[in-house]
PDB file of C-alpha atoms in Angstrom:
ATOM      1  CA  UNK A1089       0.000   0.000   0.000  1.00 39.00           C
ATOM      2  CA  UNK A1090       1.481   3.611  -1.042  1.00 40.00           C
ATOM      3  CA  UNK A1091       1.887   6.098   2.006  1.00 43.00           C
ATOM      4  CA  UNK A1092       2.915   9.006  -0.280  1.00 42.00           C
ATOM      5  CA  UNK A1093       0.306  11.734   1.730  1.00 42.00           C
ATOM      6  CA  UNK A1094       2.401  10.106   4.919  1.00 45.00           C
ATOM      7  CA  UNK A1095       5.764  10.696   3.660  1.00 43.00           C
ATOM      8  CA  UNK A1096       4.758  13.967   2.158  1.00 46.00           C
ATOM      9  CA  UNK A1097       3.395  15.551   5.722  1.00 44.00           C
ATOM     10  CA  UNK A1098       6.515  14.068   7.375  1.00 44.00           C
ATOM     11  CA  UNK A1099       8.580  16.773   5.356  1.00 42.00           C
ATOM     12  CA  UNK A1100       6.722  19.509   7.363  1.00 39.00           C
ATOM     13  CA  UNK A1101       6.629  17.968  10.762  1.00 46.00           C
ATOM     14  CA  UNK A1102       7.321  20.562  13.491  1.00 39.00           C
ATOM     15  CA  UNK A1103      10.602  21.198  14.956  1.00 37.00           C
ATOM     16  CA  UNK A1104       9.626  20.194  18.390  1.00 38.00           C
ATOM     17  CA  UNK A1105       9.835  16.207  17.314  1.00 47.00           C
ATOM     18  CA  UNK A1106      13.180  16.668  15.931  1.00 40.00           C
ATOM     19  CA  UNK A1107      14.749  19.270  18.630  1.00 41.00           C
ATOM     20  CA  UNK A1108      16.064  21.346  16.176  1.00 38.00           C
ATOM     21  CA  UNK A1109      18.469  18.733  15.013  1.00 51.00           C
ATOM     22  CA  UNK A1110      18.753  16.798  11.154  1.00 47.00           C
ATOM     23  CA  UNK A1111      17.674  12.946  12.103  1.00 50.00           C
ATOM     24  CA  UNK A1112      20.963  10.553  11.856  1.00 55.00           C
ATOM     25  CA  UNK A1113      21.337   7.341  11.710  1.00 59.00           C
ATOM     26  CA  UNK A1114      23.877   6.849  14.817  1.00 77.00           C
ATOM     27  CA  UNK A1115      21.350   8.657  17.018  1.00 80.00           C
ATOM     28  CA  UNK A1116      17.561   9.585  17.345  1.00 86.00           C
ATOM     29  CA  UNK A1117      16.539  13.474  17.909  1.00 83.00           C
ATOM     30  CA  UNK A1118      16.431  14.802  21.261  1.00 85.00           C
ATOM     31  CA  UNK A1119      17.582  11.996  23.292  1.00 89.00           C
ATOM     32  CA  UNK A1120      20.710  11.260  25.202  1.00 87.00           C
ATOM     33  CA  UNK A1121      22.917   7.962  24.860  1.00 88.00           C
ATOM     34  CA  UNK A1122      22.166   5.625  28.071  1.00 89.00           C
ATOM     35  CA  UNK A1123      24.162   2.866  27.002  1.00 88.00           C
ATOM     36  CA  UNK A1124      25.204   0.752  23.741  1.00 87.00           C
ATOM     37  CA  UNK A1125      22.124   1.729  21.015  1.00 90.00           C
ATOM     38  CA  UNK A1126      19.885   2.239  23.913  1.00 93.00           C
ATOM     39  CA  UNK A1127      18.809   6.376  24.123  1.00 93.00           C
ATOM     40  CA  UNK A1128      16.540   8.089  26.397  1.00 93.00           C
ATOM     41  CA  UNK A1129      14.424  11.339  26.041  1.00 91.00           C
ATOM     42  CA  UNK A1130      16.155  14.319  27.748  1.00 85.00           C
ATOM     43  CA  UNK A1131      12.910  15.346  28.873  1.00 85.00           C
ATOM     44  CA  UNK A1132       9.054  14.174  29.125  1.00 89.00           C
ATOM     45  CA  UNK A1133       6.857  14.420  26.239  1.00 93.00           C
ATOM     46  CA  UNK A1134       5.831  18.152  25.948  1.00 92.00           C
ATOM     47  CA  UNK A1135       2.837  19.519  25.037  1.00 94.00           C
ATOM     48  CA  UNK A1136       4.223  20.836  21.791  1.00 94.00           C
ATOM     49  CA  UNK A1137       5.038  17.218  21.133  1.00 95.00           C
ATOM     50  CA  UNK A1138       1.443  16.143  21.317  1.00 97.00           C
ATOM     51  CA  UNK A1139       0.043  19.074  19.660  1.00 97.00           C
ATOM     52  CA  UNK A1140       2.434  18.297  16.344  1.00 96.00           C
ATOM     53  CA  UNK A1141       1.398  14.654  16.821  1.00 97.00           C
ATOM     54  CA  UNK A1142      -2.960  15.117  16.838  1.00 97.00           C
ATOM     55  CA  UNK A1143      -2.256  18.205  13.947  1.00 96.00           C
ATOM     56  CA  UNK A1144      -0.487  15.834  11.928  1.00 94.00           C
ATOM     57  CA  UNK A1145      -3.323  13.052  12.746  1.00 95.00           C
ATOM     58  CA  UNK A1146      -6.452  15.652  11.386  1.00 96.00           C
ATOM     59  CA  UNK A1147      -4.157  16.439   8.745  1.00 93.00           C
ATOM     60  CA  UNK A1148      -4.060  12.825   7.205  1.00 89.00           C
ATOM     61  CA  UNK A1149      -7.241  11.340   8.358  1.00 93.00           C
ATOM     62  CA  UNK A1150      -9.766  14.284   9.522  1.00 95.00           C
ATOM     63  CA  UNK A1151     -11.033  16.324  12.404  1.00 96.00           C
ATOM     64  CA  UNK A1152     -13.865  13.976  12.379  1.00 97.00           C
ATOM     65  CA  UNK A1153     -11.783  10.611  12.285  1.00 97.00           C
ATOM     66  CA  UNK A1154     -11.494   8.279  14.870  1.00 97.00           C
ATOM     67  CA  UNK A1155      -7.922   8.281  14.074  1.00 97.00           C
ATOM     68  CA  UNK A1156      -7.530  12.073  15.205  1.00 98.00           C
ATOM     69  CA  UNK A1157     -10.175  12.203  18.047  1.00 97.00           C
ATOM     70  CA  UNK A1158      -8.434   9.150  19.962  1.00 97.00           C
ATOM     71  CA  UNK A1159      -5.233  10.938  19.908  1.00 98.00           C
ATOM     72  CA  UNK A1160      -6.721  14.420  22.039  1.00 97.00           C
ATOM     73  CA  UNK A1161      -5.935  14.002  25.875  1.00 97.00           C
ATOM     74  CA  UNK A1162      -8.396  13.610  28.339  1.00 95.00           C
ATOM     75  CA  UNK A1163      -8.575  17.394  29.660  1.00 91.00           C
ATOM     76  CA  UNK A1164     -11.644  17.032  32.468  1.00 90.00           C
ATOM     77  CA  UNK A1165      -8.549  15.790  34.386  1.00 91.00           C
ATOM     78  CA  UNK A1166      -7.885  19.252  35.287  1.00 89.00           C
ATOM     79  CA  UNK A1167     -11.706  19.565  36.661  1.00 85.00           C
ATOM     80  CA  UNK A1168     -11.119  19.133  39.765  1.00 84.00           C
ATOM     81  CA  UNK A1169      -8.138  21.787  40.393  1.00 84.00           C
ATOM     82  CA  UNK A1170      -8.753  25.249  40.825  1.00 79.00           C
ATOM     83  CA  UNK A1171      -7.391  26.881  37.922  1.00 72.00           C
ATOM     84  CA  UNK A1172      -6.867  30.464  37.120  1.00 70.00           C
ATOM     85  CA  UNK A1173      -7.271  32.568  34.053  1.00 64.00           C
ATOM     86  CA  UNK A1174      -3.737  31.901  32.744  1.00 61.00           C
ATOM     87  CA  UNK A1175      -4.027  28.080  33.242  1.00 69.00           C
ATOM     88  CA  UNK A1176      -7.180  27.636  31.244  1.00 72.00           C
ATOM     89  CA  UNK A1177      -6.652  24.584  28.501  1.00 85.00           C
ATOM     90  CA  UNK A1178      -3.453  23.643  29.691  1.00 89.00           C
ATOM     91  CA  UNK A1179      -2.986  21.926  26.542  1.00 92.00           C
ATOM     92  CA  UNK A1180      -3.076  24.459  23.457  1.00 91.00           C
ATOM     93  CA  UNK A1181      -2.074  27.453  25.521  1.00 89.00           C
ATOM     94  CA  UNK A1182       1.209  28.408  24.450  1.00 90.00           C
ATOM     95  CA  UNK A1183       2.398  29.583  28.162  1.00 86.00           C
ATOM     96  CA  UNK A1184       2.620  25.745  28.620  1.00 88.00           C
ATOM     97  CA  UNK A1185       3.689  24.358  25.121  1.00 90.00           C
ATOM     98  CA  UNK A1186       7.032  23.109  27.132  1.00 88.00           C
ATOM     99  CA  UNK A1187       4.959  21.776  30.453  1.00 89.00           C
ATOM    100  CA  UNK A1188       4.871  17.837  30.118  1.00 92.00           C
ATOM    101  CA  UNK A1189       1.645  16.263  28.605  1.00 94.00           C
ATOM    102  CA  UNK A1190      -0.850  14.920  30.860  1.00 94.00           C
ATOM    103  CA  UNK A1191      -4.413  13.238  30.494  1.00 95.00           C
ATOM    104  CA  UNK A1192      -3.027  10.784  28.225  1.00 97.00           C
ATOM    105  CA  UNK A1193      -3.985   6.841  28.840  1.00 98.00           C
ATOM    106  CA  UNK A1194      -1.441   3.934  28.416  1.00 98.00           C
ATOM    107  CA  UNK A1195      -2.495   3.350  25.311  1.00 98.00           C
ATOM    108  CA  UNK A1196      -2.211   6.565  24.149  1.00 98.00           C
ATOM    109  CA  UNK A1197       1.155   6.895  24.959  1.00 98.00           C
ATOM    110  CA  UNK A1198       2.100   3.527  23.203  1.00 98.00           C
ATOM    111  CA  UNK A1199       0.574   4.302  19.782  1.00 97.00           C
ATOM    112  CA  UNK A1200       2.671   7.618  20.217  1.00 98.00           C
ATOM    113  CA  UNK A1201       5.729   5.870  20.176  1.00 97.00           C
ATOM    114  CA  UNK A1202       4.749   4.067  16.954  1.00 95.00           C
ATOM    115  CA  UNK A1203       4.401   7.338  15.401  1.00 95.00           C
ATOM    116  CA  UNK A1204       6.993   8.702  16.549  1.00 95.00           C
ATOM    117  CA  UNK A1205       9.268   5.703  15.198  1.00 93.00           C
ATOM    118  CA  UNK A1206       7.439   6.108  11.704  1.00 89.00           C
ATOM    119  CA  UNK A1207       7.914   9.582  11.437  1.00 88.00           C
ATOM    120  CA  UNK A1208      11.647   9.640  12.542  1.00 89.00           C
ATOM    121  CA  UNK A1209      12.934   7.232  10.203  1.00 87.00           C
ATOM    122  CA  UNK A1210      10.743   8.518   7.367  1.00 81.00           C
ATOM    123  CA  UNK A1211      12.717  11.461   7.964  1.00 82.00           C
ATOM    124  CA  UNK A1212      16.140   9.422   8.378  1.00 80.00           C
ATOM    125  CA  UNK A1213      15.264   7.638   4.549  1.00 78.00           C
ATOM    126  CA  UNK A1214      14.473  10.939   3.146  1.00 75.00           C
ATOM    127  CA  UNK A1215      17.915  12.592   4.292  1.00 75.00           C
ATOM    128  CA  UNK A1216      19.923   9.455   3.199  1.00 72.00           C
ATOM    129  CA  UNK A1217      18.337   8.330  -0.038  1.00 69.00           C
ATOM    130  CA  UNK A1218      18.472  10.421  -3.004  1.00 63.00           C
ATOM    131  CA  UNK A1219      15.805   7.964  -4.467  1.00 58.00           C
ATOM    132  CA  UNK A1220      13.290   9.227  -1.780  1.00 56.00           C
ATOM    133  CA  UNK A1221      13.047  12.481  -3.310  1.00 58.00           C
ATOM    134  CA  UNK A1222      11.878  10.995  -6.642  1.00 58.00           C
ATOM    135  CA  UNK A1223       9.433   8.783  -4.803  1.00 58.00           C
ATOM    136  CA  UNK A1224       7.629  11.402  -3.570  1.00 53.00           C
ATOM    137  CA  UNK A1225       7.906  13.957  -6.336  1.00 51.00           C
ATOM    138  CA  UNK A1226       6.388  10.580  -8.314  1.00 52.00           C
ATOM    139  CA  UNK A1227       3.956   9.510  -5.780  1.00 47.00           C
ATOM    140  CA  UNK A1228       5.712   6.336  -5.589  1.00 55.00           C
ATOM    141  CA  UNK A1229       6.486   5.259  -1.986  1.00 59.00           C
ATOM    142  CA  UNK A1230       6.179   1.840  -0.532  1.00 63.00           C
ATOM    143  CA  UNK A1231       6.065   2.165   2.951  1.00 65.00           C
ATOM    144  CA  UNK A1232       7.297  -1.369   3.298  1.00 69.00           C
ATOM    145  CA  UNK A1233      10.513   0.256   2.036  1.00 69.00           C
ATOM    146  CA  UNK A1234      10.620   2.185   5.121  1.00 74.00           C
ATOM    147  CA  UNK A1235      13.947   1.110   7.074  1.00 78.00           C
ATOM    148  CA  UNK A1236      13.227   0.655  11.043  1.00 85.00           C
ATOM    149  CA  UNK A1237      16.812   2.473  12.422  1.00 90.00           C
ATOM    150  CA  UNK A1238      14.988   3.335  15.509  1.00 94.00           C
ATOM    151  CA  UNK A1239      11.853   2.123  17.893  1.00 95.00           C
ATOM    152  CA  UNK A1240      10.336   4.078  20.856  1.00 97.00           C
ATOM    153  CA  UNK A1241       8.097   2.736  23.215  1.00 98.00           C
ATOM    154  CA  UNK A1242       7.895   2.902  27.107  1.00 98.00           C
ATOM    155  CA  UNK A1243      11.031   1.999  29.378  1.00 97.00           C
ATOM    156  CA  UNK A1244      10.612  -0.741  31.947  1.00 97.00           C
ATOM    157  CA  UNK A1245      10.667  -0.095  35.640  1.00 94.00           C
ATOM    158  CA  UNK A1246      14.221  -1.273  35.504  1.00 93.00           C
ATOM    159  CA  UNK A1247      15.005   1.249  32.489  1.00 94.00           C
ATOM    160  CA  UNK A1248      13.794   4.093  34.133  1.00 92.00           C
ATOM    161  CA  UNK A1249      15.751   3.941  37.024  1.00 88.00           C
ATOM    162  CA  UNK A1250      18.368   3.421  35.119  1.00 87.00           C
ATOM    163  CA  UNK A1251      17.749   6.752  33.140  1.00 87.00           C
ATOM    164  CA  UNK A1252      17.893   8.523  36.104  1.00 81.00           C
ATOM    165  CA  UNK A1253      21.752   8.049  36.979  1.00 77.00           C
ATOM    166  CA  UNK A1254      22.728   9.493  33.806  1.00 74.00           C
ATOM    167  CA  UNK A1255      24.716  12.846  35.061  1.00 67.00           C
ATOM    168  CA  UNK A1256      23.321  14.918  31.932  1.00 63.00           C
ATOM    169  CA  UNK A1257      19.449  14.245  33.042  1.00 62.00           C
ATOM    170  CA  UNK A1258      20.273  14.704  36.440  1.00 46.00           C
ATOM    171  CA  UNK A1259      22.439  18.362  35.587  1.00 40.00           C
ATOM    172  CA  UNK A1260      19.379  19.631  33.538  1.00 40.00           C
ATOM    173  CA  UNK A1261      17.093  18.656  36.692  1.00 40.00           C
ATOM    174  CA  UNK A1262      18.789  20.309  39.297  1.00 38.00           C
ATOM    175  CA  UNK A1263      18.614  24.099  37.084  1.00 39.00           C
ATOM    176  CA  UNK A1264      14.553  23.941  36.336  1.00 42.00           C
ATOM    177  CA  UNK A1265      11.374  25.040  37.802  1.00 37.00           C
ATOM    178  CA  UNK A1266       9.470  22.491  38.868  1.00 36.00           C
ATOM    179  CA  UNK A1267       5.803  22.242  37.062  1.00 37.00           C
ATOM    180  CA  UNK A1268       3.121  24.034  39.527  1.00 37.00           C
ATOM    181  CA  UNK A1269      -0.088  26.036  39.262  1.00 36.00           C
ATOM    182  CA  UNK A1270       2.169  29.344  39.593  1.00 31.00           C
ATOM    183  CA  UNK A1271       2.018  31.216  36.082  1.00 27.00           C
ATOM    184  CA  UNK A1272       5.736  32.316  36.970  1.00 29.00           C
ATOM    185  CA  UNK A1273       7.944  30.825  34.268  1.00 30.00           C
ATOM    186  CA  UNK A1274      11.970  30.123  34.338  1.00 31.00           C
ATOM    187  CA  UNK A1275      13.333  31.458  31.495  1.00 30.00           C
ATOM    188  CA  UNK A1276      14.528  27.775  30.798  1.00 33.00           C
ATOM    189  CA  UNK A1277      11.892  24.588  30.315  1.00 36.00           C
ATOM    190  CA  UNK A1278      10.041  23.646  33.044  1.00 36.00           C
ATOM    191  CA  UNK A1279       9.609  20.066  31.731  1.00 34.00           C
ATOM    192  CA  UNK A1280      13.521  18.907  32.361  1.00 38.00           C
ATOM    193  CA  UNK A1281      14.470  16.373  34.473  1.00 46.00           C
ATOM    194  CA  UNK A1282      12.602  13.090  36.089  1.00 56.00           C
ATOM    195  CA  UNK A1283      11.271  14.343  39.162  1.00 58.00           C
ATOM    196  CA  UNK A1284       8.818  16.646  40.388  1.00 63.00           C
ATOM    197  CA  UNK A1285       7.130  17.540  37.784  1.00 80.00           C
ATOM    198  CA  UNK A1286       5.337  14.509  36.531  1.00 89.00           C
ATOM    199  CA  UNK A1287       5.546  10.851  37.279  1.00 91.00           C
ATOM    200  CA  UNK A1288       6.299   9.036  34.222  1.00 93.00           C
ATOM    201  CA  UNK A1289       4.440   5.852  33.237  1.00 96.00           C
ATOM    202  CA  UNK A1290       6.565   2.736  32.296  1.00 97.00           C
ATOM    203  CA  UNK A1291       5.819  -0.331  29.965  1.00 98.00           C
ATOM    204  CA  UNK A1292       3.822  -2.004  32.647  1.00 97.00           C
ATOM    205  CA  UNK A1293       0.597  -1.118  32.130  1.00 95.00           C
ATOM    206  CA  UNK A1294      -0.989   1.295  35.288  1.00 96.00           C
ATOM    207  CA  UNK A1295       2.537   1.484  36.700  1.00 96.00           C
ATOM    208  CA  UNK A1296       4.381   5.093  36.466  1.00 95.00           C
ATOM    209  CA  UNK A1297       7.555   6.022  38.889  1.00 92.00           C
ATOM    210  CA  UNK A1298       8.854   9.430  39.569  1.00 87.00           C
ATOM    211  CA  UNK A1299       7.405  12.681  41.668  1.00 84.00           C
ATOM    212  CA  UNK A1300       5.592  14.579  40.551  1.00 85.00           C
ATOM    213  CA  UNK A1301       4.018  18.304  41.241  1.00 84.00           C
ATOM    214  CA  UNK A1302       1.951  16.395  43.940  1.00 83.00           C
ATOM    215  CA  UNK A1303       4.719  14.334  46.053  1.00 76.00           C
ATOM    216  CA  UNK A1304       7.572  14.332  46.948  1.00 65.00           C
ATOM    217  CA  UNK A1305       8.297  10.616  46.605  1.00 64.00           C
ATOM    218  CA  UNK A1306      10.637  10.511  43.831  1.00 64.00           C
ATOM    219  CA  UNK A1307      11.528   7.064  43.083  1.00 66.00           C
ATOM    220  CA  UNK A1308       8.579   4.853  44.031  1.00 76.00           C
ATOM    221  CA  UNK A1309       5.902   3.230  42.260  1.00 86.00           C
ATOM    222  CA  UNK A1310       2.927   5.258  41.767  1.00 89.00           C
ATOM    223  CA  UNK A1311      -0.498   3.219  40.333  1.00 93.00           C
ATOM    224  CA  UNK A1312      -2.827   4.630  38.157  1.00 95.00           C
ATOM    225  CA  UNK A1313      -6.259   3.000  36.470  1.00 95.00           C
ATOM    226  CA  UNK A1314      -6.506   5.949  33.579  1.00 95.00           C
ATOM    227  CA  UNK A1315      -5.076   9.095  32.342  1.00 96.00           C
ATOM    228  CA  UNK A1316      -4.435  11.772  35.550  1.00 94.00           C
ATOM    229  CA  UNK A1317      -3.152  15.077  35.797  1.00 92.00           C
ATOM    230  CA  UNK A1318       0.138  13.820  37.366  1.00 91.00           C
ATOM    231  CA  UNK A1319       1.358  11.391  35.023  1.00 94.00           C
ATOM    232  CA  UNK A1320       3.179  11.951  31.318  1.00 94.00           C
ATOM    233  CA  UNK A1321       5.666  10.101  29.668  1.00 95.00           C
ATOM    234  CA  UNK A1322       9.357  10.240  28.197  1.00 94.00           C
ATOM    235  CA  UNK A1323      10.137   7.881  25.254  1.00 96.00           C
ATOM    236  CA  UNK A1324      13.084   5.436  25.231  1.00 96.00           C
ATOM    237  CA  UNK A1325      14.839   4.156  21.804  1.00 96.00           C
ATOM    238  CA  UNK A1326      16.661   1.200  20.478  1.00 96.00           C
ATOM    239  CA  UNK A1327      18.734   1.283  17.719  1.00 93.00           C
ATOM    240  CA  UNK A1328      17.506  -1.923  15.406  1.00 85.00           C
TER     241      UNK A1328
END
């Protein structure tokens, strides 16, 4: 089956999914090297990230798709918080394009990654092949052609922790805000760092570890039956 119109919008993704950097082969955009072809997101998944992921969804398939509509987060999470003027639709308002995503199931956050993957080495194959530029000037582009350099998903329990003894996480941690209900913002992004501002779910499903603006309790488990205000994600990567 062709995916030209997926190729095509790939060209014109935002810069927040590639962190201002060219996609290469030797490592994936906006991560940091844990160990041996394993990388790990210097930061949680903003809410610039999701925005560029449901604009690209209505783009292909339609504000009215299922497709698009099941990739919106859950925003009566905030319903229950007392939220001023400035804090209104936490999501789309620009003051907090950099605060970590929240609302967002486990499943959610899993068929993120899959995009993610797709769209990074789309990009990767379009950089590196001089034959992908006549593909899609021709409208001729097998996605089975596609070549899978790198996979995100979820890190395990085990994964995370490891994450957090890497010294350039921890550096960026100790200079940042923390994410609060204060409209004050830090001239740097408030979403650095793996604790305090959101706990971070893992691969096992209802399972997220990490503080968040709620606790103090940095490393422990933290349950969860659906999408909450103080949970988000950060991608991990292998290298295939």
């Amino acid at each position: 089956m062709k995916k030209t119109i997926t190729i095509l919008s790939s060209i014109i993704v935002l810069s927040s999914l590639v962190s201002m950097e060219p996609p290469k082969a030797d490592r994936p955009p906006g991560t940091i090297e844990v160990s041996s072809d394993f990388f790990a997101d210097i930061s949680e998944v903003s809410n610039i990230d999701w925005l560029e992921y449901t604009l690209w969804t209505e783009r292909i398939y339609g504000k009215e798709s299922n497709e698009y509509k099941l990739t919106l987060p859950d925003e009566t999470v905030w319903e229950k918080e007392s939220l001023d003027a400035n804090q209104q639709n936490y999501f789309r308002n620009p003051r907090y394009s950099d605060y970590p995503v929240v609302g967002i199931s486990y499943e959610q956050a899993k068929q993120y990654c899959k995009w993610r993957s797709d769209r990074v080495n789309e990009l990767i194959w379009i950089n590196e092949s001089e034959k992908a530029f006549d593909d899609i000037k021709n409208f001729d582009y097998n996605y089975d052609e596609l070549p899978k350099v790198f996979q995100f998903r979820l890190p395990s329990q085990e994964e995370w922790m490891k994450i957090t003894k890497n010294k350039h996480v921890k550096n960026i941690d100790k200079e940042t805000n923390h994410l609060t209900y204060s409209t004050k913002r830090s001239k740097k992004k408030a979403f650095y760092g793996l604790n305090s501002n959101v706990s971070e779910m893992t691969s096992e499903k209802g399972i997220a570890m990490g503080g968040n603006w709620k606790t103090t309790d940095n490393y422990n488990e933290l349950e969860y039956e659906s999408a909450i205000n103080t949970i988000g994600f950060r991608c991990v990567c292998d290298k295939k």
